[in-house]
Amino acid sequence: MVFFRFTCTSCGKATEEEALRCPLCDEPMDVEADLPSSFPPVKPKETLMERFRDFFPFADPRSDLSLGEGFTPLVDMEALGRSFGLSSLWAKNEGANPTWSFKDRGTLTGVIHAMEMGYDRIGTVSTGNMAASVAAYGARAGIETVVLVNKGLPREKLGPIAMYGPRLIKVDGDYGRLYHESLRIGKKLGIYFINSDAPFRVIGSKTISYEIWEQLNRSVPDWVVVPVSAGGNLRGIVQGFVDLVSMGLLNRLPRFLVVQAEGCSPIVKAFEEGAEKVRRFDSPHTVAHAIENPFPPSGNQVLRLVRANGWSCKAVSEDSIIEAQRALAFNGLFVQPASAVALAGLKKAMADGTVEQGQSAALILTGAGLKYTAVFGQHDLSWTQCSLDKLEKALR
Ligand SMILES: *Cc1c(COP(=O)(O)O)cnc(C)c1O
Ligand SMILES: [Zn+2]
């Protein structure tokens, strides 16, 4: 029997019963489990959950469910970092995951947990990366997978989800209510919904921190920059570094820079207004679709973490997102706009002195550029043409 429990991120209430949100204060729950006494060395051919099996409360690391997630490169962006006056700039390229976003880490942990709990159906409510990821792992596990999207989702976004063969349902109705209904119906019918900040999805992101710490030779950068929507990924990454501190492997946490697009920035707004709680953001609109959640379920917890630790939040403009996407591509990494938001935020934080010259930073590049090709229209892309006969002259 593997021990774990759920604890409330706000009031601390602990329970061993499956809980997405606290029964007392309605805030998100963390998964608490024992940590190993030392950090495992890399062994060839291990899957992510085999590698970190002692960090996770699973009876079996289920290598049969792995699609090769994790082990993503931490790319040294030396020239780009130097141009900003940073001592080092790193990019954790999560687009290198099986479905091209970091979501695969948390989907795997969510699916393993669901199956260990005896579920044979899983589901998610999502319009993009989470939907594709859950559909892929559901296919891998050979279990029925329900993906609920809103009725308006365009064809080009349905294809990459439908390809994995889930039960994909366009639901006509309020999207916010759909999230809550999915949990109610799931509980009743025995479908385990892995939504944006489900506790067992959140812990998957801890592996991002373990990897960064190891890739930097058992150290961390001054800043970790994270594009935030629901807040689950940020919570997981923070927890991962907290684990390393608890294990005595790290003296103190890196500082976090939470970044949102101005067009949908409920957390930054609450931070700047000094509000205690995040409120629904009116008429969200941004090119960074993957982080367009107007009412983030883990928003209050992100706010608490940022305030308690003296970290920072920035909202960035549409133009700066496009510019950052280009800057990353010009340095060889084509990421989706939601990921470019991290670089735009870092730039802004350097301009106002939040991040200082000579410091080091790691960008979490959450997803790959080919996820969203409609953005080509917003870049001034050009090419030339010439006849074969004139090619040599043209290249001279
Ligand atoms: C899901 C997602 C995010 C946001 O993560 P949250 O856990 O919702 O905060 C950022 N970037 C990409 C590419 C994503 O798919
Ligand atoms: Zn609580």
Short mmCIF file of C-alpha atoms and ligand atoms in Angstrom, two decimals:
data_model
loop_
_atom_site.label_atom_id
_atom_site.label_comp_id
_atom_site.label_asym_id
_atom_site.label_seq_id
_atom_site.Cartn_x
_atom_site.Cartn_y
_atom_site.Cartn_z
CA MET A 1 0.00 0.00 0.00
CA VAL A 2 1.44 3.34 -1.05
CA PHE A 3 0.66 6.20 1.28
CA PHE A 4 -0.51 9.62 0.13
CA ARG A 5 -3.06 12.17 1.14
CA PHE A 6 -4.63 15.33 -0.17
CA THR A 7 -3.98 18.60 1.67
CA CYS A 8 -5.64 21.95 1.04
CA THR A 9 -3.32 24.61 -0.44
CA SER A 10 -5.09 27.25 1.63
CA CYS A 11 -6.38 26.00 5.01
CA GLY A 12 -4.22 22.89 5.25
CA LYS A 13 -7.07 20.43 5.75
CA ALA A 14 -5.85 16.91 5.05
CA THR A 15 -7.88 13.98 3.78
CA GLU A 16 -7.17 10.55 2.36
CA GLU A 17 -10.32 10.70 0.29
CA GLU A 18 -10.02 11.64 -3.38
CA ALA A 19 -10.54 15.41 -3.46
CA LEU A 20 -10.05 17.95 -6.23
CA ARG A 21 -10.98 20.92 -4.08
CA CYS A 22 -11.10 21.47 -0.33
CA PRO A 23 -14.46 20.58 1.22
CA LEU A 24 -13.99 23.47 3.70
CA CYS A 25 -12.69 26.39 1.64
CA ASP A 26 -13.07 25.25 -2.00
CA GLU A 27 -9.38 25.83 -2.79
CA PRO A 28 -7.27 23.28 -4.78
CA MET A 29 -5.68 20.30 -3.08
CA ASP A 30 -2.04 19.14 -3.19
CA VAL A 31 -0.95 15.50 -3.13
CA GLU A 32 1.35 14.79 -0.20
CA ALA A 33 3.55 11.70 -0.28
CA ASP A 34 6.84 10.50 1.18
CA LEU A 35 10.07 11.58 -0.51
CA PRO A 36 13.09 9.35 -1.15
CA SER A 37 16.29 9.92 0.81
CA SER A 38 18.44 10.46 -2.27
CA PHE A 39 18.19 11.47 -5.92
CA PRO A 40 18.17 8.58 -8.41
CA PRO A 41 20.95 8.43 -11.03
CA VAL A 42 19.93 8.19 -14.71
CA LYS A 43 19.72 4.63 -16.00
CA PRO A 44 19.46 3.91 -19.71
CA LYS A 45 16.02 3.14 -21.13
CA GLU A 46 14.10 4.07 -18.00
CA THR A 47 10.75 5.80 -18.41
CA LEU A 48 9.98 9.00 -16.51
CA MET A 49 7.99 7.22 -13.81
CA GLU A 50 10.57 4.45 -13.47
CA ARG A 51 13.21 7.11 -13.02
CA PHE A 52 11.29 9.00 -10.33
CA ARG A 53 9.25 6.12 -8.92
CA ASP A 54 10.27 6.91 -5.32
CA PHE A 55 8.90 10.45 -5.61
CA PHE A 56 5.41 9.30 -6.59
CA PRO A 57 2.76 7.40 -4.66
CA PHE A 58 2.19 4.67 -7.22
CA ALA A 59 2.27 0.95 -6.63
CA ASP A 60 3.76 0.47 -10.11
CA PRO A 61 5.48 3.03 -12.41
CA ARG A 62 3.54 1.52 -15.34
CA SER A 63 6.24 1.71 -18.00
CA ASP A 64 3.65 0.15 -20.34
CA LEU A 65 1.74 3.46 -20.31
CA SER A 66 4.76 5.62 -21.13
CA LEU A 67 5.03 7.34 -24.50
CA GLY A 68 8.54 8.60 -23.75
CA GLU A 69 7.49 11.78 -21.94
CA GLY A 70 9.94 13.95 -19.99
CA PHE A 71 13.76 14.01 -20.30
CA THR A 72 13.33 17.21 -22.31
CA PRO A 73 16.37 19.30 -23.24
CA LEU A 74 17.44 22.34 -21.25
CA VAL A 75 18.81 24.43 -24.07
CA ASP A 76 21.52 27.00 -23.38
CA MET A 77 20.27 30.23 -24.99
CA GLU A 78 23.59 31.95 -24.50
CA ALA A 79 23.43 34.58 -27.23
CA LEU A 80 19.86 35.59 -26.40
CA GLY A 81 20.64 35.76 -22.68
CA ARG A 82 23.75 37.82 -23.26
CA SER A 83 21.82 40.29 -25.41
CA PHE A 84 19.60 40.93 -22.36
CA GLY A 85 22.51 41.18 -19.93
CA LEU A 86 21.73 37.90 -18.17
CA SER A 87 24.58 35.71 -16.94
CA SER A 88 22.76 32.65 -18.32
CA LEU A 89 19.49 31.95 -20.05
CA TRP A 90 18.10 28.43 -20.33
CA ALA A 91 15.07 27.11 -22.17
CA LYS A 92 13.32 23.95 -20.95
CA ASN A 93 11.89 22.72 -24.23
CA GLU A 94 8.66 20.97 -23.25
CA GLY A 95 7.60 20.89 -26.89
CA ALA A 96 9.83 17.80 -27.07
CA ASN A 97 7.17 15.72 -25.27
CA PRO A 98 5.12 13.04 -27.13
CA THR A 99 2.15 15.33 -27.81
CA TRP A 100 4.35 18.43 -27.98
CA SER A 101 3.53 20.04 -24.65
CA PHE A 102 4.41 19.61 -20.96
CA LYS A 103 0.86 18.28 -20.39
CA ASP A 104 2.09 14.72 -21.05
CA ARG A 105 3.90 14.59 -17.70
CA GLY A 106 0.74 15.27 -15.74
CA THR A 107 -1.45 13.20 -18.01
CA LEU A 108 0.74 10.17 -17.33
CA THR A 109 0.61 10.63 -13.55
CA GLY A 110 -3.14 11.25 -13.77
CA VAL A 111 -3.76 8.11 -15.84
CA ILE A 112 -1.60 5.90 -13.59
CA HIS A 113 -3.49 7.14 -10.54
CA ALA A 114 -6.88 6.64 -12.24
CA MET A 115 -6.00 3.07 -13.18
CA GLU A 116 -4.62 2.26 -9.72
CA MET A 117 -7.92 3.53 -8.31
CA GLY A 118 -9.69 1.03 -10.54
CA TYR A 119 -11.13 3.39 -13.14
CA ASP A 120 -11.45 2.10 -16.69
CA ARG A 121 -12.66 5.37 -18.22
CA ILE A 122 -10.90 8.72 -18.19
CA GLY A 123 -11.78 12.14 -19.54
CA THR A 124 -10.88 15.80 -19.75
CA VAL A 125 -12.42 19.16 -20.50
CA SER A 126 -10.07 21.13 -22.73
CA THR A 127 -9.79 22.82 -26.08
CA GLY A 128 -6.21 22.14 -26.89
CA ASN A 129 -3.07 20.61 -25.47
CA MET A 130 -4.66 18.85 -22.51
CA ALA A 131 -7.28 17.26 -24.81
CA ALA A 132 -4.65 15.89 -27.21
CA SER A 133 -2.50 14.65 -24.36
CA VAL A 134 -5.30 12.83 -22.52
CA ALA A 135 -6.55 11.36 -25.81
CA ALA A 136 -3.05 10.06 -26.59
CA TYR A 137 -2.48 8.43 -23.19
CA GLY A 138 -6.01 7.05 -23.15
CA ALA A 139 -5.27 5.42 -26.50
CA ARG A 140 -1.99 4.09 -25.16
CA ALA A 141 -3.72 2.63 -22.11
CA GLY A 142 -6.47 1.16 -24.27
CA ILE A 143 -9.23 2.62 -22.11
CA GLU A 144 -12.28 4.62 -23.06
CA THR A 145 -11.40 8.32 -23.14
CA VAL A 146 -13.95 11.11 -23.15
CA VAL A 147 -12.90 14.55 -24.37
CA LEU A 148 -15.39 17.37 -23.88
CA VAL A 149 -14.92 20.56 -25.88
CA ASN A 150 -17.14 23.56 -26.46
CA LYS A 151 -19.41 23.62 -29.48
CA GLY A 152 -17.54 26.43 -31.21
CA LEU A 153 -14.20 24.64 -31.48
CA PRO A 154 -13.02 24.92 -35.11
CA ARG A 155 -12.25 21.92 -37.28
CA GLU A 156 -8.49 22.47 -37.30
CA LYS A 157 -8.45 22.14 -33.51
CA LEU A 158 -10.67 19.05 -33.50
CA GLY A 159 -8.44 17.08 -35.87
CA PRO A 160 -5.36 16.83 -33.63
CA ILE A 161 -7.58 15.52 -30.79
CA ALA A 162 -9.84 13.24 -32.86
CA MET A 163 -6.78 11.62 -34.44
CA TYR A 164 -6.17 9.57 -31.26
CA GLY A 165 -9.68 8.14 -31.41
CA PRO A 166 -11.27 9.37 -28.15
CA ARG A 167 -14.99 9.89 -27.62
CA LEU A 168 -14.83 13.55 -28.61
CA ILE A 169 -17.99 15.46 -27.75
CA LYS A 170 -18.78 19.07 -28.66
CA VAL A 171 -20.98 20.35 -25.88
CA ASP A 172 -23.44 23.16 -26.45
CA GLY A 173 -23.52 25.22 -23.24
CA ASP A 174 -21.54 27.37 -20.80
CA TYR A 175 -17.88 26.28 -20.74
CA GLY A 176 -17.39 27.17 -17.08
CA ARG A 177 -20.35 24.99 -16.11
CA LEU A 178 -19.06 22.17 -18.32
CA TYR A 179 -15.99 21.86 -16.07
CA HIS A 180 -18.12 21.39 -12.94
CA GLU A 181 -20.63 19.14 -14.69
CA SER A 182 -17.81 16.90 -15.93
CA LEU A 183 -16.71 16.32 -12.33
CA ARG A 184 -20.24 15.63 -11.13
CA ILE A 185 -21.06 13.24 -13.98
CA GLY A 186 -17.62 11.64 -13.79
CA LYS A 187 -18.11 10.81 -10.14
CA LYS A 188 -21.52 9.33 -10.83
CA LEU A 189 -20.55 7.28 -13.89
CA GLY A 190 -17.02 6.32 -12.92
CA ILE A 191 -15.11 8.47 -15.40
CA TYR A 192 -11.90 9.92 -13.94
CA PHE A 193 -11.63 13.47 -15.25
CA ILE A 194 -8.09 14.78 -15.53
CA ASN A 195 -8.77 18.50 -15.75
CA SER A 196 -6.39 21.45 -15.64
CA ASP A 197 -5.50 21.43 -11.93
CA ALA A 198 -6.41 17.92 -10.79
CA PRO A 199 -3.94 17.09 -7.97
CA PHE A 200 -2.51 14.04 -9.73
CA ARG A 201 -1.98 16.05 -12.90
CA VAL A 202 -0.23 18.83 -10.99
CA ILE A 203 2.38 16.50 -9.47
CA GLY A 204 3.51 15.40 -12.93
CA SER A 205 5.04 18.86 -13.41
CA LYS A 206 7.35 18.26 -10.44
CA THR A 207 9.54 16.24 -12.80
CA ILE A 208 10.31 19.46 -14.73
CA SER A 209 12.03 20.84 -11.62
CA TYR A 210 13.90 17.62 -10.84
CA GLU A 211 15.24 17.60 -14.40
CA ILE A 212 16.27 21.28 -14.40
CA TRP A 213 18.12 20.88 -11.11
CA GLU A 214 20.00 17.89 -12.45
CA GLN A 215 20.66 19.42 -15.87
CA LEU A 216 22.22 22.46 -14.17
CA ASN A 217 24.57 20.21 -12.26
CA ARG A 218 22.54 20.16 -9.07
CA SER A 219 21.77 23.85 -9.00
CA VAL A 220 18.95 26.20 -9.98
CA PRO A 221 18.80 29.52 -11.85
CA ASP A 222 17.92 32.77 -10.04
CA TRP A 223 14.58 32.88 -11.86
CA VAL A 224 12.18 30.35 -13.36
CA VAL A 225 9.76 31.96 -15.80
CA VAL A 226 6.40 30.24 -16.32
CA PRO A 227 3.45 31.10 -18.59
CA VAL A 228 0.39 30.55 -16.41
CA SER A 229 -3.24 29.76 -17.22
CA ALA A 230 -5.06 27.41 -14.79
CA GLY A 231 -1.99 27.46 -12.53
CA GLY A 232 -1.46 23.70 -12.29
CA ASN A 233 1.90 23.64 -14.01
CA LEU A 234 3.29 26.43 -11.85
CA ARG A 235 2.08 24.69 -8.69
CA GLY A 236 3.79 21.46 -9.75
CA ILE A 237 7.08 23.12 -10.68
CA VAL A 238 7.19 24.98 -7.35
CA GLN A 239 6.43 21.74 -5.47
CA GLY A 240 9.25 19.98 -7.31
CA PHE A 241 11.82 22.50 -6.06
CA VAL A 242 10.25 22.42 -2.58
CA ASP A 243 10.85 18.63 -2.60
CA LEU A 244 14.53 19.18 -3.39
CA VAL A 245 14.80 21.66 -0.50
CA SER A 246 13.06 19.15 1.83
CA MET A 247 15.54 16.47 0.75
CA GLY A 248 18.43 18.79 1.62
CA LEU A 249 19.59 18.91 -2.01
CA LEU A 250 18.90 22.61 -2.47
CA ASN A 251 19.39 25.55 -0.07
CA ARG A 252 16.62 27.74 -1.33
CA LEU A 253 14.00 27.95 -4.03
CA PRO A 254 14.59 29.80 -7.29
CA ARG A 255 12.43 32.88 -7.67
CA PHE A 256 9.40 32.58 -9.93
CA LEU A 257 8.14 34.97 -12.56
CA VAL A 258 4.49 34.25 -13.40
CA VAL A 259 3.55 35.54 -16.84
CA GLN A 260 0.15 35.99 -18.48
CA ALA A 261 -1.03 37.66 -21.69
CA GLU A 262 -2.53 41.11 -21.08
CA GLY A 263 -5.62 39.94 -22.99
CA CYS A 264 -6.29 37.33 -20.30
CA SER A 265 -4.46 38.17 -17.08
CA PRO A 266 -6.75 37.54 -14.09
CA ILE A 267 -3.89 36.57 -11.76
CA VAL A 268 -1.65 39.54 -12.63
CA LYS A 269 -4.65 41.84 -12.23
CA ALA A 270 -5.40 40.55 -8.73
CA PHE A 271 -1.69 40.79 -7.84
CA GLU A 272 -1.40 44.40 -9.00
CA GLU A 273 -4.66 45.43 -7.34
CA GLY A 274 -3.64 43.84 -4.07
CA ALA A 275 -6.79 41.72 -4.19
CA GLU A 276 -6.93 38.62 -2.03
CA LYS A 277 -8.74 36.57 -4.65
CA VAL A 278 -8.62 36.20 -8.41
CA ARG A 279 -11.80 37.27 -10.18
CA ARG A 280 -13.16 36.25 -13.59
CA PHE A 281 -11.45 38.19 -16.41
CA ASP A 282 -13.94 39.85 -18.77
CA SER A 283 -13.87 39.14 -22.53
CA PRO A 284 -10.49 37.39 -22.70
CA HIS A 285 -8.70 37.57 -26.03
CA THR A 286 -5.10 36.72 -26.90
CA VAL A 287 -3.02 35.00 -29.56
CA ALA A 288 -1.74 32.81 -26.69
CA HIS A 289 -4.86 30.58 -26.81
CA ALA A 290 -3.33 27.84 -24.65
CA ILE A 291 -3.29 30.21 -21.66
CA GLU A 292 -6.65 31.87 -22.18
CA ASN A 293 -8.42 30.74 -19.00
CA PRO A 294 -10.47 33.69 -17.67
CA PHE A 295 -11.06 32.12 -14.25
CA PRO A 296 -8.07 29.95 -13.30
CA PRO A 297 -9.03 27.27 -10.78
CA SER A 298 -5.61 27.47 -9.10
CA GLY A 299 -5.39 31.26 -9.42
CA ASN A 300 -5.67 32.02 -5.71
CA GLN A 301 -2.96 29.51 -4.87
CA VAL A 302 -0.62 31.02 -7.49
CA LEU A 303 -1.29 34.42 -5.91
CA ARG A 304 -0.56 33.08 -2.42
CA LEU A 305 2.72 31.50 -3.58
CA VAL A 306 3.87 34.67 -5.34
CA ARG A 307 3.06 36.90 -2.35
CA ALA A 308 4.39 34.59 0.36
CA ASN A 309 7.74 34.23 -1.40
CA GLY A 310 8.16 37.76 -2.74
CA TRP A 311 8.08 36.58 -6.36
CA SER A 312 6.59 38.54 -9.26
CA CYS A 313 3.85 38.54 -11.94
CA LYS A 314 3.80 40.29 -15.31
CA ALA A 315 1.23 40.68 -18.07
CA VAL A 316 2.57 41.08 -21.60
CA SER A 317 1.17 42.67 -24.76
CA GLU A 318 0.17 40.84 -27.94
CA ASP A 319 2.95 42.55 -29.89
CA SER A 320 5.58 41.51 -27.37
CA ILE A 321 4.37 37.89 -27.52
CA ILE A 322 4.75 37.80 -31.31
CA GLU A 323 8.15 39.49 -31.03
CA ALA A 324 9.30 36.97 -28.41
CA GLN A 325 8.07 34.08 -30.55
CA ARG A 326 10.18 35.40 -33.41
CA ALA A 327 13.22 35.96 -31.18
CA LEU A 328 13.07 32.36 -29.96
CA ALA A 329 12.62 31.05 -33.51
CA PHE A 330 15.56 33.15 -34.69
CA ASN A 331 17.55 31.32 -32.03
CA GLY A 332 16.33 27.96 -33.29
CA LEU A 333 13.31 27.21 -31.08
CA PHE A 334 9.85 27.54 -32.64
CA VAL A 335 7.36 27.48 -29.77
CA GLN A 336 3.67 28.28 -29.58
CA PRO A 337 2.63 31.83 -28.58
CA ALA A 338 1.63 30.70 -25.06
CA SER A 339 5.24 29.65 -24.49
CA ALA A 340 6.76 32.77 -26.04
CA VAL A 341 4.87 34.65 -23.32
CA ALA A 342 7.66 33.55 -20.93
CA LEU A 343 10.35 35.38 -22.88
CA ALA A 344 8.15 38.46 -23.29
CA GLY A 345 7.61 38.48 -19.51
CA LEU A 346 11.29 38.09 -18.77
CA LYS A 347 12.09 41.01 -21.06
CA LYS A 348 9.52 43.16 -19.30
CA ALA A 349 10.81 42.16 -15.87
CA MET A 350 14.35 43.11 -16.91
CA ALA A 351 13.20 46.47 -18.24
CA ASP A 352 11.58 47.42 -14.92
CA GLY A 353 14.39 46.01 -12.79
CA THR A 354 12.45 43.06 -11.29
CA VAL A 355 15.04 40.75 -12.83
CA GLU A 356 18.52 42.26 -12.56
CA GLN A 357 21.44 42.35 -14.98
CA GLY A 358 23.84 39.49 -14.33
CA GLN A 359 21.17 37.14 -12.96
CA SER A 360 20.30 33.79 -14.54
CA ALA A 361 16.90 32.53 -15.71
CA ALA A 362 15.18 29.46 -17.13
CA LEU A 363 12.17 29.80 -19.43
CA ILE A 364 9.60 27.03 -19.34
CA LEU A 365 8.76 26.67 -23.04
CA THR A 366 5.51 24.81 -22.51
CA GLY A 367 4.53 23.76 -26.05
CA ALA A 368 5.70 23.45 -29.65
CA GLY A 369 5.16 26.00 -32.44
CA LEU A 370 3.49 23.70 -34.95
CA LYS A 371 0.53 23.44 -32.55
CA TYR A 372 -0.70 26.74 -33.84
CA THR A 373 0.20 27.57 -37.41
CA ALA A 374 -2.47 30.27 -37.80
CA VAL A 375 0.07 32.58 -36.17
CA PHE A 376 2.16 32.65 -39.38
CA GLY A 377 -0.21 35.35 -40.58
CA GLN A 378 0.93 37.61 -37.76
CA HIS A 379 4.60 37.38 -38.67
CA ASP A 380 6.14 39.27 -41.51
CA LEU A 381 7.42 36.13 -43.22
CA SER A 382 9.08 36.49 -46.60
CA TRP A 383 10.88 34.52 -49.25
CA THR A 384 12.26 35.12 -52.70
CA GLN A 385 12.14 33.26 -55.99
CA CYS A 386 14.56 32.73 -58.82
CA SER A 387 15.01 30.51 -61.85
CA LEU A 388 17.32 27.52 -61.62
CA ASP A 389 19.63 29.12 -64.17
CA LYS A 390 20.10 32.20 -62.00
CA LEU A 391 20.46 30.36 -58.69
CA GLU A 392 24.23 30.43 -58.55
CA LYS A 393 24.27 34.14 -59.25
CA ALA A 394 21.60 34.77 -56.61
CA LEU A 395 23.62 32.96 -53.97
CA ARG A 396 26.95 34.54 -54.85
C1 LIG B 1 -1.68 24.27 -20.46
C2 LIG B 1 -0.64 25.18 -21.00
C3 LIG B 1 -0.13 26.27 -20.26
C4 LIG B 1 -0.68 26.66 -18.92
O1 LIG B 1 -0.55 25.70 -17.90
P1 LIG B 1 -1.54 25.77 -16.64
O2 LIG B 1 -1.23 24.58 -15.85
O3 LIG B 1 -2.94 25.78 -17.18
O4 LIG B 1 -1.24 27.06 -15.92
C5 LIG B 1 0.87 27.02 -20.83
N1 LIG B 1 1.36 26.75 -22.06
C6 LIG B 1 0.90 25.72 -22.79
C7 LIG B 1 1.49 25.49 -24.14
C8 LIG B 1 -0.11 24.91 -22.30
O5 LIG B 1 -0.56 23.90 -23.04
ZN ZN B 2 -9.18 24.39 2.67
#
